[in-house]
Coordinates of N, CA and C in Angstrom, one line a residue:
X11 N 0.9 -1.4 0.0 CA 0.1 -0.2 0.2 C 1.0 1.3 0.1
X12 N 0.6 2.0 -1.0 CA 1.4 3.4 -1.2 C 1.4 4.2 0.1
X13 N 2.0 5.7 0.5 CA 1.9 6.3 1.5 C 0.5 7.3 0.8
X14 N -0.3 7.7 1.4 CA -1.2 8.6 1.2 C -0.9 9.9 1.8
X15 N -1.6 11.2 1.2 CA -1.1 12.2 1.7 C -2.1 13.2 0.9
X16 N -2.1 14.6 1.7 CA -3.4 15.3 1.6 C -2.6 16.9 1.8
X17 N -2.6 17.6 0.8 CA -2.3 19.3 0.3 C -3.1 20.2 0.3
X18 N -3.1 20.8 0.9 CA -3.9 22.0 1.1 C -3.3 23.5 0.7
X19 N -3.8 24.1 0.0 CA -3.7 25.8 -0.4 C -4.7 26.7 -0.3
X20 N -4.6 27.7 0.4 CA -5.8 28.8 0.3 C -5.2 30.3 -0.3
X21 N -6.0 30.4 -1.1 CA -5.6 31.6 -1.7 C -6.6 33.0 -1.7
X22 N -6.1 33.8 -1.3 CA -7.2 34.7 -1.2 C -7.5 35.3 -2.6
X23 N -8.8 35.6 -3.3 CA -9.1 35.6 -4.4 C -9.7 37.2 -4.5
X24 N -9.2 38.2 -5.4 CA -10.0 39.6 -5.0 C -10.7 39.8 -6.6
X25 N -11.0 39.0 -7.6 CA -11.8 38.9 -8.5 C -13.0 38.2 -8.6
X26 N -13.6 37.9 -7.3 CA -14.8 36.9 -7.5 C -15.0 35.8 -7.4
X27 N -15.2 35.5 -6.1 CA -14.9 33.6 -6.2 C -16.3 32.8 -7.1
X28 N -17.4 33.8 -7.4 CA -18.5 33.0 -8.1 C -18.2 32.9 -9.3
X29 N -17.2 33.9 -9.9 CA -16.6 34.1 -11.4 C -15.7 32.6 -11.3
X30 N -15.0 32.7 -10.6 CA -13.9 31.5 -10.7 C -14.7 30.0 -10.6
X31 N -15.3 29.9 -9.3 CA -16.3 28.7 -9.5 C -17.1 28.5 -10.9
X32 N -17.6 29.3 -11.3 CA -18.3 29.2 -12.7 C -17.5 28.8 -14.1
X33 N -16.0 29.5 -13.9 CA -15.4 29.2 -14.9 C -14.8 27.9 -14.9
X34 N -14.5 26.9 -13.6 CA -14.2 25.5 -13.6 C -15.3 24.8 -13.7
X35 N -16.6 25.1 -13.2 CA -17.7 24.2 -13.3 C -17.6 24.0 -14.7
X36 N -18.1 25.4 -15.3 CA -19.0 25.3 -16.8 C -18.0 25.6 -18.0
X37 N -16.7 26.3 -17.9 CA -15.5 26.6 -18.9 C -14.4 26.4 -18.6
X38 N -14.2 25.7 -18.2 CA -12.5 25.1 -18.1 C -12.0 25.0 -19.6
X39 N -12.4 24.8 -20.6 CA -11.9 24.9 -21.9 C -11.6 26.5 -22.1
X40 N -11.8 27.3 -21.7 CA -11.8 28.8 -21.7 C -10.1 29.1 -20.8
X41 N -9.8 28.0 -19.9 CA -8.3 28.4 -19.0 C -7.2 28.5 -19.7
X42 N -7.1 27.9 -21.1 CA -6.2 27.9 -21.9 C -5.5 29.0 -22.6
X43 N -6.7 30.1 -22.8 CA -6.7 31.3 -23.1 C -6.2 32.2 -22.2
X44 N -6.7 32.1 -21.1 CA -6.3 32.7 -19.9 C -5.1 32.5 -19.3
X45 N -4.4 31.3 -19.5 CA -3.2 30.7 -18.9 C -2.6 30.0 -20.1
X46 N -2.1 29.9 -20.5 CA -1.5 29.4 -22.4 C -0.3 28.8 -22.0
X47 N 0.8 29.4 -20.9 CA 1.9 28.6 -20.6 C 1.6 27.8 -19.5
X48 N 0.6 27.4 -18.6 CA 0.3 26.6 -18.3 C -0.6 25.4 -18.5
X49 N -1.9 25.9 -19.0 CA -2.6 25.2 -19.8 C -3.0 25.2 -21.2
X50 N -2.8 24.2 -22.0 CA -2.8 24.1 -23.2 C -4.1 23.6 -24.6
X51 N -4.8 23.2 -23.5 CA -6.0 22.7 -23.8 C -7.1 21.8 -22.9
X52 N -8.1 22.0 -22.9 CA -9.3 20.9 -22.0 C -10.3 20.9 -22.9
X53 N -10.7 19.4 -22.9 CA -11.6 19.1 -23.9 C -12.9 18.1 -23.1
X54 N -13.8 18.3 -23.5 CA -14.9 17.4 -22.7 C -14.8 16.3 -23.3
X55 N -14.7 14.9 -22.9 CA -14.6 13.9 -23.6 C -16.1 13.0 -23.4
X56 N -16.6 13.4 -22.4 CA -17.9 12.6 -21.8 C -18.9 13.5 -21.1
X57 N -20.0 13.4 -21.6 CA -20.9 14.4 -20.5 C -21.4 15.5 -20.9
X58 N -21.6 16.3 -20.1 CA -21.5 18.0 -20.3 C -20.9 19.0 -19.5
X59 N -20.7 19.7 -19.9 CA -19.6 20.5 -19.0 C -20.7 21.3 -17.6
X60 N -19.9 21.1 -16.5 CA -20.6 21.5 -15.5 C -21.3 20.4 -14.7
X61 N -21.2 19.1 -15.3 CA -22.2 18.3 -14.6 C -21.2 16.8 -14.2
X62 N -21.4 16.6 -13.2 CA -21.0 15.2 -12.2 C -21.0 14.0 -13.3
X63 N -20.2 13.2 -13.0 CA -20.1 11.8 -13.9 C -19.3 12.2 -15.6
X64 N -19.3 13.3 -15.9 CA -18.5 14.1 -16.9 C -17.0 13.9 -17.0
X65 N -16.1 13.3 -18.6 CA -15.0 13.7 -18.2 C -14.1 14.7 -18.9
X66 N -13.0 15.0 -18.2 CA -12.5 16.0 -19.0 C -11.3 15.5 -19.7
X67 N -10.4 16.1 -20.7 CA -9.4 15.8 -21.0 C -8.2 17.3 -20.7
X68 N -7.5 17.1 -20.2 CA -6.1 18.2 -20.1 C -5.1 18.3 -20.8
X69 N -4.6 19.2 -21.2 CA -3.0 19.2 -21.8 C -2.7 20.5 -20.8
X70 N -1.4 19.9 -20.2 CA -1.1 21.1 -19.3 C 0.4 21.1 -19.4
X71 N 1.5 21.8 -18.9 CA 2.9 22.0 -18.7 C 3.2 22.2 -17.3
X72 N 3.6 21.2 -16.8 CA 4.3 20.8 -15.6 C 6.0 20.8 -14.9
X73 N 6.2 21.9 -14.3 CA 7.7 21.8 -14.2 C 8.6 21.8 -15.8
X74 N 8.2 22.3 -16.4 CA 8.6 22.5 -17.7 C 8.1 21.3 -18.8
X75 N 7.5 20.5 -18.3 CA 7.1 19.2 -19.2 C 5.7 19.2 -19.3
X76 N 5.5 19.0 -21.0 CA 3.9 18.7 -21.4 C 3.8 17.3 -20.7
X77 N 2.5 17.5 -20.5 CA 1.7 16.2 -19.7 C 0.2 16.4 -19.9
X78 N -0.5 14.9 -19.7 CA -2.1 15.0 -20.5 C -2.5 14.4 -18.9
X79 N -3.6 14.9 -18.6 CA -4.5 14.2 -17.4 C -6.1 13.8 -17.6
X80 N -6.7 12.8 -17.6 CA -8.3 12.8 -18.1 C -8.6 12.7 -16.4
X81 N -9.5 13.4 -16.1 CA -10.3 13.8 -15.0 C -12.1 13.4 -15.5
X82 N -12.5 12.9 -14.0 CA -14.1 12.7 -13.8 C -14.2 14.0 -12.9
X83 N -15.4 14.6 -13.0 CA -16.1 15.4 -12.3 C -16.9 14.5 -11.3
X84 N -16.4 14.1 -10.2 CA -16.8 13.0 -9.2 C -18.1 13.9 -8.3
X85 N -17.8 15.1 -8.4 CA -19.1 15.7 -7.1 C -18.7 17.3 -7.4
X86 N -19.9 17.8 -7.2 CA -20.5 19.5 -7.4 C -21.0 19.7 -6.1
X87 N -20.8 20.6 -5.7 CA -21.9 21.0 -4.4 C -21.9 22.6 -5.0
X88 N -22.9 23.1 -5.7 CA -23.0 24.3 -5.9 C -23.2 25.2 -4.6
X89 N -24.0 24.7 -3.4 CA -24.0 25.5 -2.1 C -22.3 25.7 -1.7
X90 N -21.5 24.8 -1.5 CA -20.5 25.3 -1.6 C -19.5 25.8 -2.4
X91 N -19.6 25.6 -3.4 CA -18.9 26.2 -4.6 C -17.6 25.5 -4.6
X92 N -18.2 24.3 -4.7 CA -17.0 23.0 -4.5 C -16.9 22.2 -6.1
X93 N -16.0 21.8 -6.7 CA -15.7 20.8 -7.7 C -15.0 19.8 -7.0
X94 N -15.2 18.6 -7.3 CA -14.2 17.3 -7.0 C -13.7 16.8 -8.2
X95 N -12.7 16.6 -8.5 CA -12.3 16.3 -9.9 C -11.2 15.0 -9.6
X96 N -11.3 14.0 -10.4 CA -10.7 12.6 -9.9 C -9.6 11.9 -11.0
X97 N -8.5 11.6 -11.0 CA -7.3 11.4 -12.1 C -8.3 10.0 -12.4
X98 N -8.3 9.8 -13.9 CA -8.7 8.6 -14.4 C -7.4 8.0 -15.3
X99 N -6.7 9.0 -15.7 CA -5.6 8.7 -16.7 C -4.6 9.6 -16.7
X100 N -3.4 9.4 -17.4 CA -2.6 10.3 -17.5 C -0.9 10.1 -17.1
X101 N -0.4 11.7 -17.2 CA 1.3 11.4 -16.6 C 1.4 11.2 -14.7
X102 N 0.1 11.9 -14.4 CA 0.2 12.2 -12.8 C -0.1 10.5 -12.2
X103 N -0.7 10.0 -13.1 CA -0.8 8.3 -12.5 C 0.2 7.5 -12.5
X104 N 1.0 7.6 -13.1 CA 2.3 6.9 -13.6 C 3.3 6.9 -12.4
X105 N 3.2 8.3 -11.8 CA 3.7 8.5 -9.9 C 2.6 8.1 -9.2
X106 N 1.5 8.5 -9.1 CA 0.5 7.9 -7.9 C -0.8 7.3 -8.4
X107 N -0.5 6.6 -7.0 CA -1.9 5.5 -7.8 C -3.2 6.1 -7.9
X108 N -3.5 7.2 -7.0 CA -4.4 7.8 -6.9 C -4.1 9.4 -6.9
X109 N -5.1 10.6 -7.5 CA -4.8 11.5 -7.5 C -6.1 12.4 -7.4
X110 N -6.5 12.9 -6.4 CA -8.0 13.8 -6.8 C -7.7 15.2 -6.1
X111 N -8.3 16.1 -7.0 CA -8.2 17.4 -6.8 C -9.7 18.0 -6.6
X112 N -9.7 18.8 -5.1 CA -11.0 19.6 -4.7 C -10.6 20.8 -5.3
X113 N -11.8 21.6 -5.6 CA -11.6 22.9 -5.7 C -12.9 23.4 -4.8
X114 N -12.4 24.6 -3.7 CA -13.6 25.3 -3.5 C -13.4 26.8 -3.2
X115 N -14.2 27.4 -3.1 CA -14.5 28.9 -2.9 C -15.6 29.4 -1.7
X116 N -14.7 29.7 -0.8 CA -15.5 30.5 0.4 C -15.2 31.9 1.0
X117 N -16.4 32.4 1.1 CA -17.0 33.9 1.1 C -16.6 34.3 2.5
X118 N -15.9 35.3 3.3 CA -16.0 35.3 4.2 C -16.1 37.1 4.4
X119 N -17.0 37.7 4.7 CA -17.3 39.2 4.8 C -17.0 39.5 3.1
X120 N -15.9 40.3 2.9 CA -15.9 40.6 1.5 C -14.3 40.2 1.0
X121 N -14.2 39.3 1.6 CA -13.1 38.0 1.3 C -13.1 36.7 0.7
X122 N -13.1 36.4 -0.8 CA -13.5 35.5 -1.4 C -11.7 34.1 -1.0
X123 N -12.3 33.2 -0.7 CA -10.9 32.2 -0.6 C -11.1 30.8 -1.7
X124 N -10.0 30.8 -2.2 CA -10.0 30.0 -3.1 C -9.2 28.6 -2.5
X125 N -9.5 27.7 -2.0 CA -9.1 26.4 -1.8 C -9.0 25.2 -2.3
X126 N -7.8 24.7 -3.1 CA -7.3 24.1 -3.6 C -7.0 22.7 -2.4
X127 N -7.1 21.4 -2.5 CA -7.1 20.1 -1.9 C -6.6 18.8 -2.6
X128 N -5.3 18.5 -2.7 CA -5.0 17.4 -3.5 C -4.9 16.2 -2.6
X129 N -5.7 15.2 -2.9 CA -5.0 14.0 -2.2 C -4.6 13.1 -3.1
X130 N -3.8 12.3 -2.7 CA -2.9 11.2 -3.6 C -2.2 10.0 -2.8
X131 N -2.2 8.9 -3.5 CA -1.6 8.1 -2.9 C -0.3 7.6 -3.8
X132 N 1.0 7.7 -3.1 CA 2.1 7.1 -4.1 C 2.0 5.8 -4.5
X133 N 2.5 5.7 -5.5 CA 3.1 4.5 -5.9 C 4.1 3.7 -5.1
X134 N 5.2 4.5 -5.1 CA 6.2 4.0 -4.1 C 6.7 5.0 -2.8
X135 N 7.3 4.8 -1.9 CA 7.7 5.3 -0.8 C 8.3 6.4 -1.1
X136 N 9.2 6.8 -2.2 CA 10.5 7.6 -2.6 C 9.8 8.6 -3.3
X137 N 8.5 8.5 -4.0 CA 7.8 9.5 -4.8 C 7.8 10.9 -3.8
X138 N 8.0 11.8 -4.3 CA 7.5 13.1 -3.7 C 6.4 13.2 -3.5
X139 N 5.9 14.3 -2.4 CA 4.5 14.8 -2.6 C 4.4 15.7 -3.8
X140 N 2.9 15.8 -4.4 CA 2.8 16.5 -5.2 C 3.0 18.0 -5.0
X141 N 4.1 18.6 -4.4 CA 3.8 20.0 -4.6 C 4.3 20.9 -5.7
X142 N 4.9 20.4 -7.0 CA 4.8 21.2 -8.2 C 3.4 21.3 -8.6
X143 N 2.5 20.1 -8.7 CA 1.1 20.1 -9.0 C 0.5 21.2 -8.3
X144 N 0.4 21.1 -6.9 CA 0.1 22.2 -6.0 C 0.5 23.7 -6.3
X145 N 1.8 24.1 -6.8 CA 2.3 25.0 -7.0 C 1.8 25.5 -8.2
X146 N 1.7 24.7 -9.3 CA 0.9 25.1 -11.0 C -0.6 25.4 -10.4
X147 N -1.4 24.9 -9.5 CA -2.4 25.0 -8.9 C -2.6 26.6 -8.5
X148 N -1.8 26.9 -7.9 CA -1.6 28.2 -7.2 C -1.4 29.2 -8.3
X149 N -0.3 28.9 -9.0 CA -0.1 29.7 -10.1 C -1.3 30.1 -10.9
X150 N -2.1 28.8 -11.2 CA -3.1 29.1 -12.1 C -4.2 30.0 -11.7
X151 N -4.4 29.7 -10.4 CA -5.4 31.0 -9.4 C -5.1 32.5 -9.9
X152 N -3.4 32.5 -9.5 CA -3.2 34.3 -10.1 C -3.3 34.4 -10.9
X153 N -3.4 33.5 -12.4 CA -3.6 33.8 -13.7 C -4.7 34.0 -14.0
X154 N -5.6 33.7 -13.2 CA -7.3 33.7 -13.5 C -7.8 34.9 -12.9
X155 N -7.2 35.1 -11.4 CA -7.4 36.6 -10.9 C -6.8 37.8 -11.7
X156 N -5.9 37.4 -12.0 CA -5.3 38.6 -12.6 C -6.0 38.8 -14.3
X157 N -6.6 38.1 -14.6 CA -6.9 38.4 -15.7 C -8.7 38.6 -15.8
X158 N -9.5 38.3 -14.7 CA -10.4 39.1 -14.5 C -10.6 40.3 -14.0
X159 N -9.5 40.4 -13.0 CA -9.5 42.0 -12.6 C -9.1 42.7 -13.7
X160 N -8.5 42.3 -15.0 CA -8.1 43.6 -15.8 C -9.3 43.4 -17.0
X161 N -10.6 42.6 -16.6 CA -11.8 42.8 -17.5 C -12.5 43.9 -16.9
X162 N -13.5 44.9 -17.7 CA -14.2 45.8 -17.6 C -15.3 44.8 -16.3

């Protein structure tokens, strides 16, 4: 049994948490135009955008390398503004036996927080924790925030 782990990052988001949630739920295919150095493509392989059970295929760059990942939208909670994505195929599963990403947006007063949770199970003990992947998600959040902040 591989070692399991969980990494969490909370990022203050100043461009509207609702907009961020809507982007990841209904329009993730637009992320490649917002952050083309990190995400080169996002295609719907099965189901409909914004619905649990749908399957999404990502082309992205991590640590200078081109990678791919097919994810299933495992759960969506509109009230909590959260989405859970489970990796089905791709580069990340060569290193990790299981890889799941949760995205949530919470609002406290006038502050929105984007929370990323990466849950994983390593294939081997000497595999590093997915800090690069978490860093990529944090950087992507900043790109999206900057993109929406510059729009009228």
